[in-house]
Amino acid sequence: MAARSAFRMLRRLLKSSARGCSSGAPVSQPRPAEPSRPAREGLSTRVQFLQEHAAPFSAFLTDSFGRQHNYLRISLTEKCNLRCRYCMPEEGVSLTPKADLLTTEEILTLARLFVKEGVDKIRLTGGEPLIRPDVVDIVAQLHRLEGLRTIGVTTNGINLARLLPQLQQAGLNAVNISLDTLVPAKFEFIVRRKGFHKVMEGVHKAIELGYKPVKVNCVVMRGLNEDELLDFVALTEALPLDVRFIEYMPFDGNKWNFRKMVSYKEMLDTIRQRWPGLEKLPEEDSSTAKAFKIPGFQGQISFITSMSEHFCGTCNRLRITADGNLKVCLFGNAEVSLRDHLRAGASEEELLRIIGAAVGRKKRQHAGMFNIAQMKNRPMILIGG
């Protein structure tokens, strides 16, 4: 009943909207093809390989397995206004002193460097990125970078309805909203805070402003919300949502347990029992999601199968934490501080060598869920997703 009430509330919000959903989200111009870069002294044999094959992508962002990293996720803050159980330990986390966090100028300096080398998509994460006071200005500055095609944000949605019009005007053209339940009381249990209706208002605002699809991220945990799979899928019948079911992943402090993880195949079987006509959609090589659609539905569903069927072989993602560390793998604990090198006066060339060396050390795949669960890594909130 509570899930249906949430659905009806969102439908009422949409029907009462004066503007409707006709205005499109801003679309930037396609990124022009980038010519091959000349060899740089001291690089590994990766450069020679790329030269011989005339690869039109930066050697610094290409690893030893040929994966080209054109997608950068930047954490704007370690702080969050929620306390999600799978993201933050119950006792909280020790926050990095402000002086050790990246400044706005440092964020933009690194973003410019990565875009110059071939990154064409940047996603802003956290913590909760929308609690950063200058987030709109950061988006506007990123929007000016030539070659950057997509600027996205992953948000818990609490501040989204209020800020999204400004963010859209600044150049934000992709929105992911975290929502793990359609039951208000369960929402408070999962995130240890109130705010369910604000998140639903944020979903509505994104649809109203023409973002299509609006991506809704749902971490599925056995005994907590796997009983809502069908309710989430039902939302896509009349709404242009991409509901993304995410396998529960181990991070420091989230008390991960294999028995709590609901695999992609189990979720798919449950959904197909209700909608046997579910169709598989084509996907890009670097996509992390397996996408499906029910014929006649406006939206679609996807599965992020990091644990049961990893997609390491086509990974194109790099991450910069709020304190300026480069992580080449979400599940790896190897990091290199770009902040320290920036503040030591490193030149652009020196930074590129440091970045290239880190990318070159990226492993073929992560260690597997059971090994990951035993590894020391940051809590999700200190990584940035």
XYZ file of C-alpha atoms in Angstrom:
385
model
C 0.000 0.000 0.000
C 2.756 2.448 0.886
C 4.536 1.773 -2.405
C 1.355 2.407 -4.380
C 0.830 5.625 -2.426
C 4.293 6.786 -3.422
C 3.502 6.021 -7.053
C 0.231 7.943 -6.875
C 1.967 10.884 -5.235
C 4.490 11.098 -8.049
C 1.757 10.826 -10.668
C -0.211 13.635 -8.983
C 2.880 15.834 -8.962
C 3.367 15.228 -12.664
C -0.257 15.823 -13.579
C -0.334 19.080 -11.620
C 2.765 20.417 -13.337
C 1.984 23.461 -15.407
C 4.891 23.023 -17.731
C 4.777 19.275 -18.246
C 7.758 17.372 -19.555
C 8.232 18.890 -22.990
C 11.337 20.960 -22.374
C 14.471 19.014 -23.196
C 17.549 18.862 -21.045
C 20.445 20.743 -22.584
C 22.484 18.757 -25.057
C 26.019 19.810 -25.759
C 27.671 19.450 -29.144
C 29.342 16.159 -30.061
C 32.976 15.913 -29.088
C 35.242 16.228 -32.135
C 37.612 13.392 -32.857
C 40.936 13.967 -31.151
C 44.137 13.370 -33.151
C 46.817 10.986 -31.939
C 49.293 12.543 -29.506
C 53.064 12.357 -30.041
C 55.223 10.081 -27.986
C 56.353 11.379 -24.602
C 59.720 10.459 -23.102
C 59.682 7.859 -20.365
C 56.248 6.326 -21.030
C 55.724 2.593 -21.032
C 55.353 0.418 -24.101
C 51.650 1.317 -24.083
C 52.578 4.467 -26.025
C 54.413 2.531 -28.717
C 51.466 0.178 -29.095
C 49.060 3.089 -29.498
C 51.339 4.846 -31.977
C 51.674 1.754 -34.116
C 47.902 1.369 -34.221
C 47.226 5.114 -34.580
C 44.845 5.091 -31.625
C 42.988 8.429 -31.426
C 43.049 8.555 -27.635
C 45.468 9.683 -24.947
C 48.097 7.137 -23.951
C 47.958 8.471 -20.416
C 44.335 7.345 -20.027
C 44.772 3.983 -21.756
C 45.751 1.045 -19.565
C 47.872 -2.007 -20.357
C 44.757 -3.938 -21.438
C 43.760 -1.306 -24.007
C 40.878 0.148 -21.961
C 40.380 3.829 -22.746
C 39.167 5.865 -19.786
C 36.945 8.668 -21.041
C 34.673 8.867 -17.970
C 35.727 10.669 -14.794
C 33.815 10.720 -11.514
C 34.717 13.572 -9.170
C 33.632 13.604 -5.529
C 32.826 17.154 -4.440
C 32.475 16.445 -0.726
C 32.691 13.730 1.896
C 29.679 15.142 3.734
C 26.121 13.908 3.315
C 22.728 14.823 4.716
C 21.688 11.137 4.864
C 23.265 8.091 6.527
C 22.525 5.216 4.134
C 23.340 1.822 5.638
C 25.235 0.490 2.614
C 27.271 3.681 2.226
C 28.204 4.979 5.675
C 29.124 3.037 8.813
C 26.616 3.413 11.633
C 29.218 5.167 13.764
C 29.909 7.667 10.983
C 33.259 8.451 9.372
C 36.179 10.716 10.193
C 36.001 13.573 7.726
C 39.097 14.949 6.047
C 40.097 18.415 7.321
C 38.874 21.136 4.967
C 42.426 22.231 4.168
C 43.139 18.750 2.775
C 40.116 18.690 0.454
C 40.359 19.807 -3.151
C 39.530 23.453 -3.679
C 37.183 24.483 -6.469
C 40.114 25.672 -8.565
C 41.943 22.374 -8.044
C 38.851 20.436 -9.112
C 38.569 22.512 -12.280
C 42.301 22.274 -12.994
C 42.170 18.482 -12.871
C 38.944 18.384 -14.873
C 40.497 20.514 -17.615
C 43.518 18.224 -17.752
C 41.445 15.037 -18.030
C 39.128 16.535 -20.659
C 42.113 17.709 -22.681
C 43.338 14.107 -22.682
C 40.045 12.656 -23.915
C 37.548 12.466 -21.026
C 34.162 13.439 -22.443
C 31.944 12.583 -19.475
C 32.220 13.843 -15.898
C 29.903 12.814 -13.079
C 29.832 14.755 -9.811
C 29.408 12.606 -6.718
C 29.926 12.729 -2.960
C 29.032 12.398 -0.144
C 26.111 14.388 -1.392
C 27.346 16.760 -4.117
C 24.325 19.063 -3.915
C 25.195 20.212 -0.416
C 28.362 21.855 -1.745
C 27.565 25.619 -1.863
C 29.281 26.260 -5.221
C 28.015 23.173 -7.064
C 26.092 25.266 -9.624
C 29.204 27.316 -10.392
C 31.297 24.156 -10.734
C 28.832 22.770 -13.279
C 28.886 26.088 -15.182
C 32.694 26.064 -15.284
C 32.774 22.448 -16.461
C 30.234 23.255 -19.157
C 32.772 25.618 -20.720
C 35.298 22.843 -21.302
C 35.585 22.085 -24.991
C 35.089 18.396 -25.682
C 33.101 17.597 -22.542
C 29.839 16.110 -23.786
C 28.140 14.983 -20.567
C 28.005 16.500 -17.086
C 26.064 14.319 -14.680
C 25.334 14.191 -10.986
C 24.519 11.333 -8.625
C 22.407 12.658 -5.776
C 20.234 11.445 -2.933
C 17.596 13.859 -4.214
C 16.977 15.798 -1.001
C 18.047 19.147 -2.518
C 17.354 18.284 -6.139
C 13.964 19.916 -6.684
C 15.305 23.230 -5.396
C 18.599 23.231 -7.287
C 17.878 21.406 -10.539
C 16.562 24.415 -12.524
C 19.818 26.276 -11.812
C 21.919 23.205 -12.497
C 20.187 22.594 -15.800
C 20.751 26.178 -16.862
C 24.423 25.823 -15.893
C 24.805 22.793 -18.157
C 23.897 19.663 -16.188
C 22.509 17.122 -18.640
C 22.328 13.818 -16.720
C 20.748 12.974 -13.362
C 20.972 9.846 -11.211
C 18.847 9.759 -8.051
C 19.393 7.245 -5.260
C 16.129 5.741 -3.991
C 16.060 2.315 -2.352
C 12.425 2.070 -1.306
C 8.991 3.456 -2.120
C 7.850 3.049 1.483
C 8.364 6.234 3.547
C 8.888 4.428 6.868
C 11.407 2.043 5.311
C 13.160 5.014 3.704
C 13.806 6.468 7.157
C 15.157 3.120 8.350
C 17.555 2.743 5.414
C 18.908 6.307 5.389
C 18.482 7.017 9.128
C 16.851 10.357 8.254
C 13.556 11.775 7.010
C 13.173 13.107 3.486
C 11.274 10.606 1.341
C 8.871 13.203 -0.046
C 11.733 15.552 -0.952
C 13.344 12.788 -2.980
C 10.080 12.097 -4.801
C 9.767 15.816 -5.530
C 13.271 15.681 -6.981
C 12.326 12.790 -9.265
C 9.277 14.772 -10.390
C 11.329 17.909 -11.022
C 13.833 16.017 -13.169
C 11.013 14.577 -15.293
C 9.322 17.977 -15.483
C 12.516 19.600 -16.755
C 12.837 17.066 -19.518
C 15.638 14.788 -18.369
C 15.087 11.502 -20.175
C 15.655 9.060 -18.825
C 15.809 10.024 -15.190
C 17.976 7.320 -13.663
C 16.904 5.957 -10.275
C 19.553 3.919 -8.445
C 18.221 1.224 -6.126
C 20.613 -0.909 -4.063
C 18.800 -4.208 -3.518
C 19.359 -5.908 -0.152
C 17.780 -9.180 0.883
C 15.386 -8.865 3.775
C 15.110 -5.132 3.279
C 13.770 -4.096 -0.101
C 13.885 -7.035 -2.535
C 10.119 -7.302 -2.038
C 9.722 -3.947 -3.853
C 11.274 -4.978 -7.158
C 7.938 -5.165 -8.947
C 6.779 -1.834 -7.511
C 9.887 -0.134 -8.877
C 9.435 -1.763 -12.279
C 5.793 -0.606 -12.336
C 6.984 3.004 -12.094
C 8.449 2.698 -15.588
C 5.055 2.035 -17.165
C 3.987 5.676 -17.238
C 7.212 7.505 -16.361
C 10.446 7.980 -18.368
C 12.626 6.418 -15.684
C 15.566 4.074 -15.907
C 15.330 2.162 -12.634
C 18.767 0.672 -12.027
C 18.881 -2.265 -9.615
C 22.338 -2.447 -8.032
C 23.793 -5.542 -6.425
C 24.781 -4.939 -2.815
C 28.557 -4.324 -2.746
C 31.083 -4.599 0.112
C 32.737 -1.426 1.410
C 34.315 -0.568 4.730
C 31.745 -0.362 7.509
C 28.628 -1.411 5.602
C 28.448 -4.899 7.173
C 28.250 -6.587 3.765
C 27.182 -10.206 3.814
C 26.845 -12.504 0.819
C 23.464 -13.677 2.068
C 22.172 -10.090 1.854
C 23.108 -9.808 -1.817
C 20.360 -10.408 -4.373
C 21.978 -11.377 -7.663
C 21.047 -9.955 -11.029
C 19.713 -13.307 -12.253
C 17.495 -13.717 -9.203
C 16.072 -10.226 -9.684
C 15.554 -10.838 -13.388
C 13.718 -14.102 -12.742
C 11.388 -12.389 -10.261
C 10.550 -9.633 -12.719
C 10.066 -12.010 -15.660
C 7.524 -14.015 -13.704
C 5.354 -10.874 -13.655
C 6.334 -9.534 -17.097
C 7.442 -12.474 -19.289
C 7.665 -10.161 -22.313
C 10.604 -8.261 -20.827
C 13.028 -7.438 -23.641
C 16.814 -7.062 -23.508
C 18.088 -3.758 -24.902
C 21.390 -3.233 -26.733
C 24.144 -1.659 -24.668
C 27.383 0.210 -25.250
C 30.647 -1.678 -24.798
C 31.581 0.371 -21.727
C 28.154 0.241 -20.108
C 27.946 -1.003 -16.522
C 24.240 -1.756 -16.868
C 22.298 -4.587 -18.451
C 19.171 -2.833 -19.734
C 15.666 -4.237 -20.282
C 12.307 -2.825 -21.281
C 8.721 -3.994 -21.040
C 6.964 -3.369 -24.375
C 4.609 -0.398 -24.110
C 6.282 1.048 -21.005
C 7.752 4.562 -21.205
C 10.804 3.776 -19.123
C 13.168 0.857 -18.675
C 15.052 -1.070 -16.018
C 18.730 -1.924 -15.691
C 20.932 -4.100 -13.537
C 24.373 -3.168 -12.189
C 25.987 -6.581 -11.756
C 29.294 -5.620 -10.144
C 29.380 -8.730 -7.961
C 27.793 -11.607 -9.893
C 28.883 -10.632 -13.448
C 31.590 -7.987 -13.332
C 32.204 -5.674 -16.294
C 35.877 -4.951 -15.594
C 36.917 -5.866 -19.130
C 35.242 -2.780 -20.598
C 35.692 -0.386 -17.673
C 36.276 3.202 -18.807
C 35.979 4.924 -15.402
C 38.371 6.785 -13.172
C 37.572 8.437 -9.839
C 38.924 11.424 -7.961
C 38.054 11.504 -4.270
C 37.162 14.690 -2.420
C 40.656 14.768 -0.900
C 42.235 14.547 -4.331
C 43.223 10.895 -4.665
C 42.964 9.150 -8.017
C 41.323 5.707 -7.815
C 41.530 3.657 -10.977
C 39.191 0.959 -9.598
C 36.207 1.364 -7.313
C 37.101 -1.836 -5.464
C 40.854 -1.345 -5.402
C 42.663 0.240 -2.483
C 45.528 1.667 -4.556
C 45.393 5.466 -4.724
C 47.694 8.302 -5.774
C 47.354 11.855 -4.469
C 46.928 14.334 -7.302
C 46.288 17.024 -4.682
C 49.770 16.689 -3.227
C 51.418 16.918 -6.626
C 49.273 19.916 -7.580
C 50.199 21.742 -4.405
C 53.870 20.889 -4.884
C 53.751 22.768 -8.175
C 53.750 19.822 -10.580
C 53.548 20.818 -14.224
C 50.839 19.513 -16.532
C 53.351 17.129 -18.053
C 54.337 15.799 -14.652
C 50.710 15.325 -13.631
C 50.051 13.416 -16.840
C 52.968 11.089 -16.138
C 51.629 10.411 -12.631
C 48.118 9.784 -13.960
C 49.440 7.594 -16.776
C 51.478 5.503 -14.356
C 48.437 4.934 -12.123
C 46.219 3.989 -15.065
C 48.954 1.691 -16.343
C 48.882 -0.238 -13.038
C 45.141 -0.881 -13.256
C 44.422 -4.579 -12.938
C 42.469 -6.665 -15.421
C 39.571 -7.122 -12.987
C 38.617 -6.723 -9.361
C 39.422 -9.414 -6.815
C 35.913 -10.885 -6.545
C 33.264 -10.153 -3.962
C 34.586 -12.424 -1.220
C 38.116 -11.074 -1.475
C 36.831 -7.503 -1.745
C 34.876 -8.009 1.463
C 38.171 -8.785 3.252
C 40.140 -5.903 1.735
C 40.767 -2.576 3.398
C 39.089 0.143 1.351
C 37.280 3.383 2.014
C 33.612 3.495 2.966
C 31.557 4.359 -0.112
C 30.872 7.875 1.180
C 34.627 8.631 1.148
C 35.087 7.230 -2.360
C 32.352 9.025 -4.226
C 30.646 6.097 -5.951
